[in-house]
Amino acid sequence: MAMPLRQSIRVGTYLFEQKLRKREKFPLIVELEPLFACNLKCEGCGKIQHPAGVLKQRMPVAQAVGAVLESGAPMVSIAGGEPLMHPQIHEIVRQLVAKRKYVFLCTNAMLLRKKLENFTPSPYFAFAVHIDGLRERHDESVAKEGVFDEAVAAIKEAKRRGFRVTTNSTFFNTDTPQTIIEVLNFLNDDLQVDEMMISPAYAYEKAPDQEHFLGVEQTRELFKKAFAGGNRRRWRLNHSPLFLDFLEGKADFPCTAWAIPNYSLFGWQRPCYLMSDGYVPTYRELIEDTDWDKYGRGKDPRCANCMAHCGYEPTAVLATMGSLKESLRAVRETVSGNNG
């Protein structure tokens, strides 16, 4: 795991505080969506299928920052849509960083080079560029040629200017262990991004392509083979060791979607950003008025094939904190990742 040591300590302290307060449900990271509009039409995403009036909306800065502060989460993942299309996205980031929140701005990088001058490098801020494969595979997934090359150029320029750059890769049933190895080797060794996130694709209900999502057994077999030969230890993966065990089928966990809540133009979304069972205006209502026990594999048919990080990474993190052995293991991998 390649999470910076400062961030690891901050998150660990936060989790310990929640335990002392005997809070059963609390946010680890908020998924903030200040707009739904995007400049691409990815096959695995249905955000841009909202009505034109909704796609024109942009969340006010005060509302975006206020929602994060209301939740109390130490980390924020800003997504969309394409966040860089928001005219005040740099101000949202600036204010969250000023509050010492760890901010990841998720982007397809099409606008990144043009917008870099609006941002300031900080240990609390990173760009998270979505890369789903090497050139041909990535451009096919986003339905537009040239996107991969622009993303690579933007990553290089952002790193040259001193920004932390991470990546996020989603894998489908059209992937093989080799395609995963190839793209992660490229990101890790050639581009030398700071850290990488990976996730099996989940059958997002509004996604145009409903045929290429992974099942549980497919996911386990795919990652077990991709992680073989020392790759898992070598790659700078921004995941807890137990979540990587989960992807391989070495461990299993219940879903804790409440730990990565989603806040968008519609409010706090139940139960997670991948499923929509309604919205509530406050974080407290989301936590207290949602029947969390009815979600997860074996409970809700929609969750049957989900192994997405938004539901299972926080469970793995909490399991790590509850075990001295796993905590020491996570520390060893964090230190190794920062020294590697």
CSV table of C-alpha atoms in Angstrom, one decimal:
chain,number,residue,atom,x,y,z
A,1,MET,CA,0.0,0.0,0.0
A,2,ALA,CA,1.5,3.3,-1.1
A,3,MET,CA,-0.5,5.8,0.9
A,4,PRO,CA,1.8,8.6,2.2
A,5,LEU,CA,2.8,8.0,5.8
A,6,ARG,CA,1.4,11.4,6.9
A,7,GLN,CA,-2.0,10.4,5.4
A,8,SER,CA,-1.9,7.0,6.9
A,9,ILE,CA,-1.3,8.4,10.4
A,10,ARG,CA,-4.1,10.9,10.0
A,11,VAL,CA,-6.6,8.3,8.9
A,12,GLY,CA,-5.4,5.9,11.6
A,13,THR,CA,-5.9,8.6,14.3
A,14,TYR,CA,-9.3,9.4,12.9
A,15,LEU,CA,-10.4,5.7,13.1
A,16,PHE,CA,-9.1,5.4,16.6
A,17,GLU,CA,-11.1,8.5,17.6
A,18,GLN,CA,-14.2,7.0,16.2
A,19,LYS,CA,-13.6,3.8,18.2
A,20,LEU,CA,-13.1,5.8,21.4
A,21,ARG,CA,-16.4,7.6,20.8
A,22,LYS,CA,-18.0,4.2,20.1
A,23,ARG,CA,-19.5,5.4,16.8
A,24,GLU,CA,-20.7,2.4,14.8
A,25,LYS,CA,-21.1,4.3,11.5
A,26,PHE,CA,-18.8,7.1,10.2
A,27,PRO,CA,-17.4,8.2,6.9
A,28,LEU,CA,-13.9,7.3,5.8
A,29,ILE,CA,-14.1,9.3,2.5
A,30,VAL,CA,-16.8,11.3,0.9
A,31,GLU,CA,-17.6,10.9,-2.8
A,32,LEU,CA,-18.4,14.4,-3.8
A,33,GLU,CA,-20.1,15.0,-7.2
A,34,PRO,CA,-20.5,18.8,-7.8
A,35,LEU,CA,-21.8,18.2,-11.3
A,36,PHE,CA,-22.9,15.4,-13.6
A,37,ALA,CA,-21.8,16.8,-16.9
A,38,CYS,CA,-18.9,15.2,-18.7
A,39,ASN,CA,-16.9,15.7,-21.9
A,40,LEU,CA,-16.8,11.9,-22.6
A,41,LYS,CA,-19.3,9.2,-23.0
A,42,CYS,CA,-17.8,6.2,-21.3
A,43,GLU,CA,-19.5,2.8,-21.8
A,44,GLY,CA,-19.4,2.0,-18.1
A,45,CYS,CA,-21.0,5.2,-16.8
A,46,GLY,CA,-24.5,6.5,-16.9
A,47,LYS,CA,-24.1,10.0,-15.3
A,48,ILE,CA,-24.6,11.9,-18.5
A,49,GLN,CA,-28.0,10.3,-19.0
A,50,HIS,CA,-29.5,12.8,-16.6
A,51,PRO,CA,-31.8,15.4,-18.3
A,52,ALA,CA,-30.2,18.4,-19.9
A,53,GLY,CA,-31.4,20.7,-17.1
A,54,VAL,CA,-29.6,18.6,-14.5
A,55,LEU,CA,-26.4,18.4,-16.6
A,56,LYS,CA,-26.2,22.2,-16.7
A,57,GLN,CA,-26.2,22.5,-12.9
A,58,ARG,CA,-23.1,23.2,-10.9
A,59,MET,CA,-22.9,22.8,-7.1
A,60,PRO,CA,-22.1,26.1,-5.3
A,61,VAL,CA,-18.7,26.1,-3.5
A,62,ALA,CA,-20.3,26.6,0.0
A,63,GLN,CA,-22.6,23.7,-0.5
A,64,ALA,CA,-19.9,21.3,-1.6
A,65,VAL,CA,-17.5,22.3,1.2
A,66,GLY,CA,-20.3,22.3,3.8
A,67,ALA,CA,-21.4,18.8,2.9
A,68,VAL,CA,-17.9,17.4,3.5
A,69,LEU,CA,-17.5,19.3,6.8
A,70,GLU,CA,-20.9,18.1,7.9
A,71,SER,CA,-19.8,14.5,7.4
A,72,GLY,CA,-16.5,14.9,9.2
A,73,ALA,CA,-14.6,12.6,6.8
A,74,PRO,CA,-10.9,13.1,6.6
A,75,MET,CA,-10.8,12.4,2.9
A,76,VAL,CA,-12.7,13.6,-0.2
A,77,SER,CA,-12.9,12.1,-3.7
A,78,ILE,CA,-14.3,14.7,-6.1
A,79,ALA,CA,-15.9,13.1,-9.1
A,80,GLY,CA,-18.8,13.7,-11.4
A,81,GLY,CA,-19.2,14.0,-14.4
A,82,GLU,CA,-15.9,15.7,-15.1
A,83,PRO,CA,-15.0,17.9,-12.2
A,84,LEU,CA,-12.7,20.1,-14.2
A,85,MET,CA,-15.7,21.4,-16.1
A,86,HIS,CA,-16.9,23.0,-12.9
A,87,PRO,CA,-15.8,26.7,-13.1
A,88,GLN,CA,-15.1,26.9,-9.4
A,89,ILE,CA,-13.6,23.5,-8.8
A,90,HIS,CA,-10.2,24.9,-7.9
A,91,GLU,CA,-11.9,27.0,-5.2
A,92,ILE,CA,-13.7,23.9,-3.8
A,93,VAL,CA,-10.3,22.1,-3.7
A,94,ARG,CA,-8.6,25.2,-2.1
A,95,GLN,CA,-11.1,25.4,0.7
A,96,LEU,CA,-11.1,21.7,1.5
A,97,VAL,CA,-7.3,21.6,1.6
A,98,ALA,CA,-7.4,24.6,3.9
A,99,LYS,CA,-9.5,22.5,6.2
A,100,ARG,CA,-6.7,19.8,6.0
A,101,LYS,CA,-8.9,17.4,4.1
A,102,TYR,CA,-7.1,14.9,1.8
A,103,VAL,CA,-8.6,15.7,-1.6
A,104,PHE,CA,-8.5,13.4,-4.7
A,105,LEU,CA,-9.8,15.1,-7.8
A,106,CYS,CA,-10.9,12.4,-10.2
A,107,THR,CA,-10.6,13.4,-13.9
A,108,ASN,CA,-10.3,11.9,-17.4
A,109,ALA,CA,-7.5,14.5,-17.9
A,110,MET,CA,-8.9,15.9,-21.1
A,111,LEU,CA,-8.8,19.4,-19.5
A,112,LEU,CA,-6.1,18.9,-17.0
A,113,ARG,CA,-3.2,20.6,-18.8
A,114,LYS,CA,-5.3,23.7,-19.4
A,115,LYS,CA,-6.5,23.8,-15.8
A,116,LEU,CA,-3.2,23.1,-13.9
A,117,GLU,CA,-2.4,26.7,-13.3
A,118,ASN,CA,-5.6,27.0,-11.2
A,119,PHE,CA,-4.3,24.6,-8.6
A,120,THR,CA,-1.4,24.5,-6.1
A,121,PRO,CA,0.6,21.4,-5.2
A,122,SER,CA,-0.1,20.2,-1.7
A,123,PRO,CA,0.5,17.1,0.4
A,124,TYR,CA,-3.3,17.2,0.9
A,125,PHE,CA,-4.1,17.2,-2.8
A,126,ALA,CA,-3.8,14.8,-5.7
A,127,PHE,CA,-5.2,14.4,-9.2
A,128,ALA,CA,-6.7,10.9,-9.7
A,129,VAL,CA,-6.6,10.2,-13.5
A,130,HIS,CA,-8.8,7.5,-14.8
A,131,ILE,CA,-6.9,5.0,-16.9
A,132,ASP,CA,-8.6,1.7,-17.9
A,133,GLY,CA,-5.9,0.2,-20.1
A,134,LEU,CA,-3.1,1.0,-22.6
A,135,ARG,CA,-3.9,3.3,-25.6
A,136,GLU,CA,-6.2,1.1,-27.7
A,137,ARG,CA,-8.1,-0.4,-24.7
A,138,HIS,CA,-8.5,2.9,-22.9
A,139,ASP,CA,-9.7,4.9,-25.9
A,140,GLU,CA,-12.2,2.1,-26.6
A,141,SER,CA,-13.5,2.2,-23.1
A,142,VAL,CA,-14.1,6.0,-23.2
A,143,ALA,CA,-15.4,5.9,-26.8
A,144,LYS,CA,-12.9,8.5,-28.2
A,145,GLU,CA,-9.5,8.3,-29.8
A,146,GLY,CA,-6.6,10.3,-28.4
A,147,VAL,CA,-7.8,10.3,-24.8
A,148,PHE,CA,-5.0,8.0,-23.6
A,149,ASP,CA,-2.3,10.1,-25.1
A,150,GLU,CA,-3.7,13.3,-23.6
A,151,ALA,CA,-4.0,11.7,-20.2
A,152,VAL,CA,-0.4,10.5,-20.3
A,153,ALA,CA,0.8,14.0,-21.4
A,154,ALA,CA,-1.3,15.6,-18.6
A,155,ILE,CA,0.1,13.2,-15.9
A,156,LYS,CA,3.7,14.0,-17.0
A,157,GLU,CA,3.0,17.7,-16.9
A,158,ALA,CA,1.3,17.6,-13.5
A,159,LYS,CA,4.2,15.6,-12.0
A,160,ARG,CA,6.7,18.0,-13.6
A,161,ARG,CA,4.9,20.9,-11.8
A,162,GLY,CA,5.1,19.1,-8.4
A,163,PHE,CA,1.6,17.6,-8.1
A,164,ARG,CA,0.8,14.2,-6.6
A,165,VAL,CA,-0.8,12.1,-9.3
A,166,THR,CA,-2.7,8.9,-8.7
A,167,THR,CA,-4.7,6.7,-11.1
A,168,ASN,CA,-7.9,4.8,-10.9
A,169,SER,CA,-8.5,1.8,-13.2
A,170,THR,CA,-11.7,-0.2,-13.7
A,171,PHE,CA,-11.5,-3.6,-15.1
A,172,PHE,CA,-14.2,-5.5,-17.1
A,173,ASN,CA,-14.8,-9.1,-18.2
A,174,THR,CA,-13.0,-8.2,-21.4
A,175,ASP,CA,-9.8,-7.8,-19.4
A,176,THR,CA,-7.3,-10.6,-18.9
A,177,PRO,CA,-4.5,-10.9,-16.2
A,178,GLN,CA,-2.1,-9.7,-19.0
A,179,THR,CA,-4.0,-6.5,-19.8
A,180,ILE,CA,-4.1,-5.7,-16.1
A,181,ILE,CA,-0.4,-6.4,-15.7
A,182,GLU,CA,0.5,-4.3,-18.8
A,183,VAL,CA,-1.4,-1.2,-17.7
A,184,LEU,CA,-0.3,-1.3,-14.1
A,185,ASN,CA,3.3,-1.9,-15.1
A,186,PHE,CA,3.1,1.1,-17.4
A,187,LEU,CA,1.6,3.3,-14.7
A,188,ASN,CA,3.9,2.1,-12.0
A,189,ASP,CA,7.2,1.8,-13.9
A,190,ASP,CA,7.0,4.1,-16.9
A,191,LEU,CA,4.8,7.0,-15.7
A,192,GLN,CA,5.8,6.4,-12.1
A,193,VAL,CA,2.5,7.7,-10.7
A,194,ASP,CA,2.4,8.1,-6.9
A,195,GLU,CA,-0.2,5.4,-6.3
A,196,MET,CA,-2.8,3.4,-8.1
A,197,MET,CA,-6.4,2.3,-7.3
A,198,ILE,CA,-8.1,-0.6,-9.0
A,199,SER,CA,-11.6,-1.9,-9.0
A,200,PRO,CA,-13.7,-4.6,-10.8
A,201,ALA,CA,-16.5,-3.0,-12.8
A,202,TYR,CA,-19.9,-3.1,-11.2
A,203,ALA,CA,-23.2,-3.3,-13.2
A,204,TYR,CA,-24.1,0.4,-12.7
A,205,GLU,CA,-27.8,0.4,-13.6
A,206,LYS,CA,-27.7,3.4,-16.0
A,207,ALA,CA,-24.5,2.4,-17.8
A,208,PRO,CA,-24.9,2.0,-21.6
A,209,ASP,CA,-22.9,-1.3,-21.6
A,210,GLN,CA,-24.5,-3.9,-19.4
A,211,GLU,CA,-22.7,-6.9,-20.9
A,212,HIS,CA,-19.1,-6.6,-19.7
A,213,PHE,CA,-19.3,-6.4,-15.9
A,214,LEU,CA,-17.4,-9.0,-13.8
A,215,GLY,CA,-18.9,-11.6,-11.6
A,216,VAL,CA,-17.5,-12.5,-8.2
A,217,GLU,CA,-15.7,-15.6,-9.3
A,218,GLN,CA,-14.4,-14.0,-12.5
A,219,THR,CA,-13.0,-11.1,-10.4
A,220,ARG,CA,-11.2,-13.4,-7.9
A,221,GLU,CA,-9.6,-15.5,-10.7
A,222,LEU,CA,-8.6,-12.4,-12.7
A,223,PHE,CA,-6.8,-10.6,-9.8
A,224,LYS,CA,-5.3,-13.8,-8.4
A,225,LYS,CA,-3.5,-14.3,-11.7
A,226,ALA,CA,-2.6,-10.6,-12.2
A,227,PHE,CA,-1.1,-10.3,-8.6
A,228,ALA,CA,1.0,-13.4,-9.1
A,229,GLY,CA,4.8,-13.3,-9.5
A,230,GLY,CA,5.4,-10.5,-7.0
A,231,ASN,CA,3.3,-7.9,-8.9
A,232,ARG,CA,1.1,-7.1,-5.9
A,233,ARG,CA,4.0,-6.3,-3.7
A,234,ARG,CA,5.8,-4.3,-6.4
A,235,TRP,CA,3.0,-2.1,-7.6
A,236,ARG,CA,2.2,1.1,-5.6
A,237,LEU,CA,-1.4,0.2,-5.0
A,238,ASN,CA,-3.4,2.5,-2.8
A,239,HIS,CA,-5.4,-0.2,-1.1
A,240,SER,CA,-5.2,-2.0,2.3
A,241,PRO,CA,-3.6,-5.5,2.1
A,242,LEU,CA,-6.9,-7.0,3.2
A,243,PHE,CA,-8.8,-5.4,0.3
A,244,LEU,CA,-6.3,-6.9,-2.1
A,245,ASP,CA,-6.9,-10.3,-0.3
A,246,PHE,CA,-10.6,-9.7,-0.9
A,247,LEU,CA,-10.1,-9.2,-4.6
A,248,GLU,CA,-8.1,-12.5,-4.8
A,249,GLY,CA,-10.7,-14.4,-2.8
A,250,LYS,CA,-8.4,-14.9,0.1
A,251,ALA,CA,-10.8,-13.0,2.4
A,252,ASP,CA,-14.5,-12.0,2.3
A,253,PHE,CA,-16.3,-9.1,3.9
A,254,PRO,CA,-19.7,-7.6,4.3
A,255,CYS,CA,-20.4,-4.3,2.5
A,256,THR,CA,-20.0,-1.0,4.5
A,257,ALA,CA,-21.3,1.5,2.0
A,258,TRP,CA,-22.0,3.9,4.8
A,259,ALA,CA,-18.2,4.5,5.1
A,260,ILE,CA,-17.9,6.1,1.6
A,261,PRO,CA,-21.1,8.1,1.3
A,262,ASN,CA,-22.0,10.0,-1.9
A,263,TYR,CA,-23.1,13.6,-2.0
A,264,SER,CA,-24.3,15.1,-5.3
A,265,LEU,CA,-26.6,17.8,-6.7
A,266,PHE,CA,-29.5,15.7,-5.4
A,267,GLY,CA,-28.2,15.3,-1.8
A,268,TRP,CA,-26.9,12.3,0.1
A,269,GLN,CA,-27.5,9.2,-2.0
A,270,ARG,CA,-28.7,5.9,-0.6
A,271,PRO,CA,-27.0,3.5,-0.3
A,272,CYS,CA,-23.9,4.3,-2.4
A,273,TYR,CA,-22.9,6.1,-5.6
A,274,LEU,CA,-23.5,2.9,-7.6
A,275,MET,CA,-27.1,2.4,-6.5
A,276,SER,CA,-29.9,4.9,-6.0
A,277,ASP,CA,-32.6,4.3,-3.5
A,278,GLY,CA,-33.4,8.0,-3.0
A,279,TYR,CA,-31.7,11.0,-1.5
A,280,VAL,CA,-31.8,12.9,1.8
A,281,PRO,CA,-30.6,16.4,2.6
A,282,THR,CA,-28.4,15.7,5.6
A,283,TYR,CA,-25.6,13.3,6.4
A,284,ARG,CA,-27.3,12.5,9.7
A,285,GLU,CA,-30.5,11.4,7.9
A,286,LEU,CA,-28.5,9.2,5.5
A,287,ILE,CA,-26.8,7.3,8.4
A,288,GLU,CA,-29.8,7.1,10.8
A,289,ASP,CA,-32.7,6.6,8.4
A,290,THR,CA,-31.1,4.1,6.0
A,291,ASP,CA,-31.7,0.4,6.5
A,292,TRP,CA,-28.0,-0.6,5.9
A,293,ASP,CA,-28.6,-4.2,6.9
A,294,LYS,CA,-30.5,-4.9,3.7
A,295,TYR,CA,-27.6,-4.2,1.4
A,296,GLY,CA,-24.7,-6.3,0.3
A,297,ARG,CA,-24.1,-9.6,-1.4
A,298,GLY,CA,-26.6,-12.2,-0.3
A,299,LYS,CA,-29.1,-9.5,0.8
A,300,ASP,CA,-29.9,-7.4,-2.2
A,301,PRO,CA,-29.9,-9.0,-5.7
A,302,ARG,CA,-28.4,-5.8,-7.2
A,303,CYS,CA,-25.3,-6.4,-5.0
A,304,ALA,CA,-24.8,-10.0,-6.1
A,305,ASN,CA,-21.7,-9.3,-8.3
A,306,CYS,CA,-20.4,-6.2,-6.6
A,307,MET,CA,-16.8,-6.1,-5.2
A,308,ALA,CA,-16.3,-2.4,-5.7
A,309,HIS,CA,-13.9,-0.5,-3.4
A,310,CYS,CA,-16.7,1.8,-2.2
A,311,GLY,CA,-18.4,-1.0,-0.3
A,312,TYR,CA,-15.6,-3.3,0.6
A,313,GLU,CA,-12.4,-1.2,1.0
A,314,PRO,CA,-13.7,0.4,4.2
A,315,THR,CA,-14.6,-3.0,5.6
A,316,ALA,CA,-11.1,-4.1,5.0
A,317,VAL,CA,-9.7,-1.0,6.6
A,318,LEU,CA,-11.9,-1.5,9.7
A,319,ALA,CA,-10.8,-5.1,9.9
A,320,THR,CA,-7.2,-4.0,9.7
A,321,MET,CA,-7.6,-1.6,12.6
A,322,GLY,CA,-9.2,-4.4,14.7
A,323,SER,CA,-6.3,-6.7,14.3
A,324,LEU,CA,-2.7,-6.1,15.6
A,325,LYS,CA,-1.3,-8.5,13.0
A,326,GLU,CA,-3.1,-6.8,10.1
A,327,SER,CA,-2.2,-3.3,11.4
A,328,LEU,CA,1.5,-4.2,11.5
A,329,ARG,CA,1.2,-5.8,8.0
A,330,ALA,CA,-0.4,-2.5,6.7
A,331,VAL,CA,2.4,-0.4,8.3
A,332,ARG,CA,5.1,-2.6,6.8
A,333,GLU,CA,3.6,-2.3,3.3
A,334,THR,CA,3.1,1.5,3.7
A,335,VAL,CA,6.7,2.0,4.7
A,336,SER,CA,7.8,-0.3,1.9
A,337,GLY,CA,5.7,1.6,-0.6
A,338,ASN,CA,7.1,4.9,0.5
A,339,ASN,CA,10.7,3.6,0.3
A,340,GLY,CA,10.3,1.8,-3.0
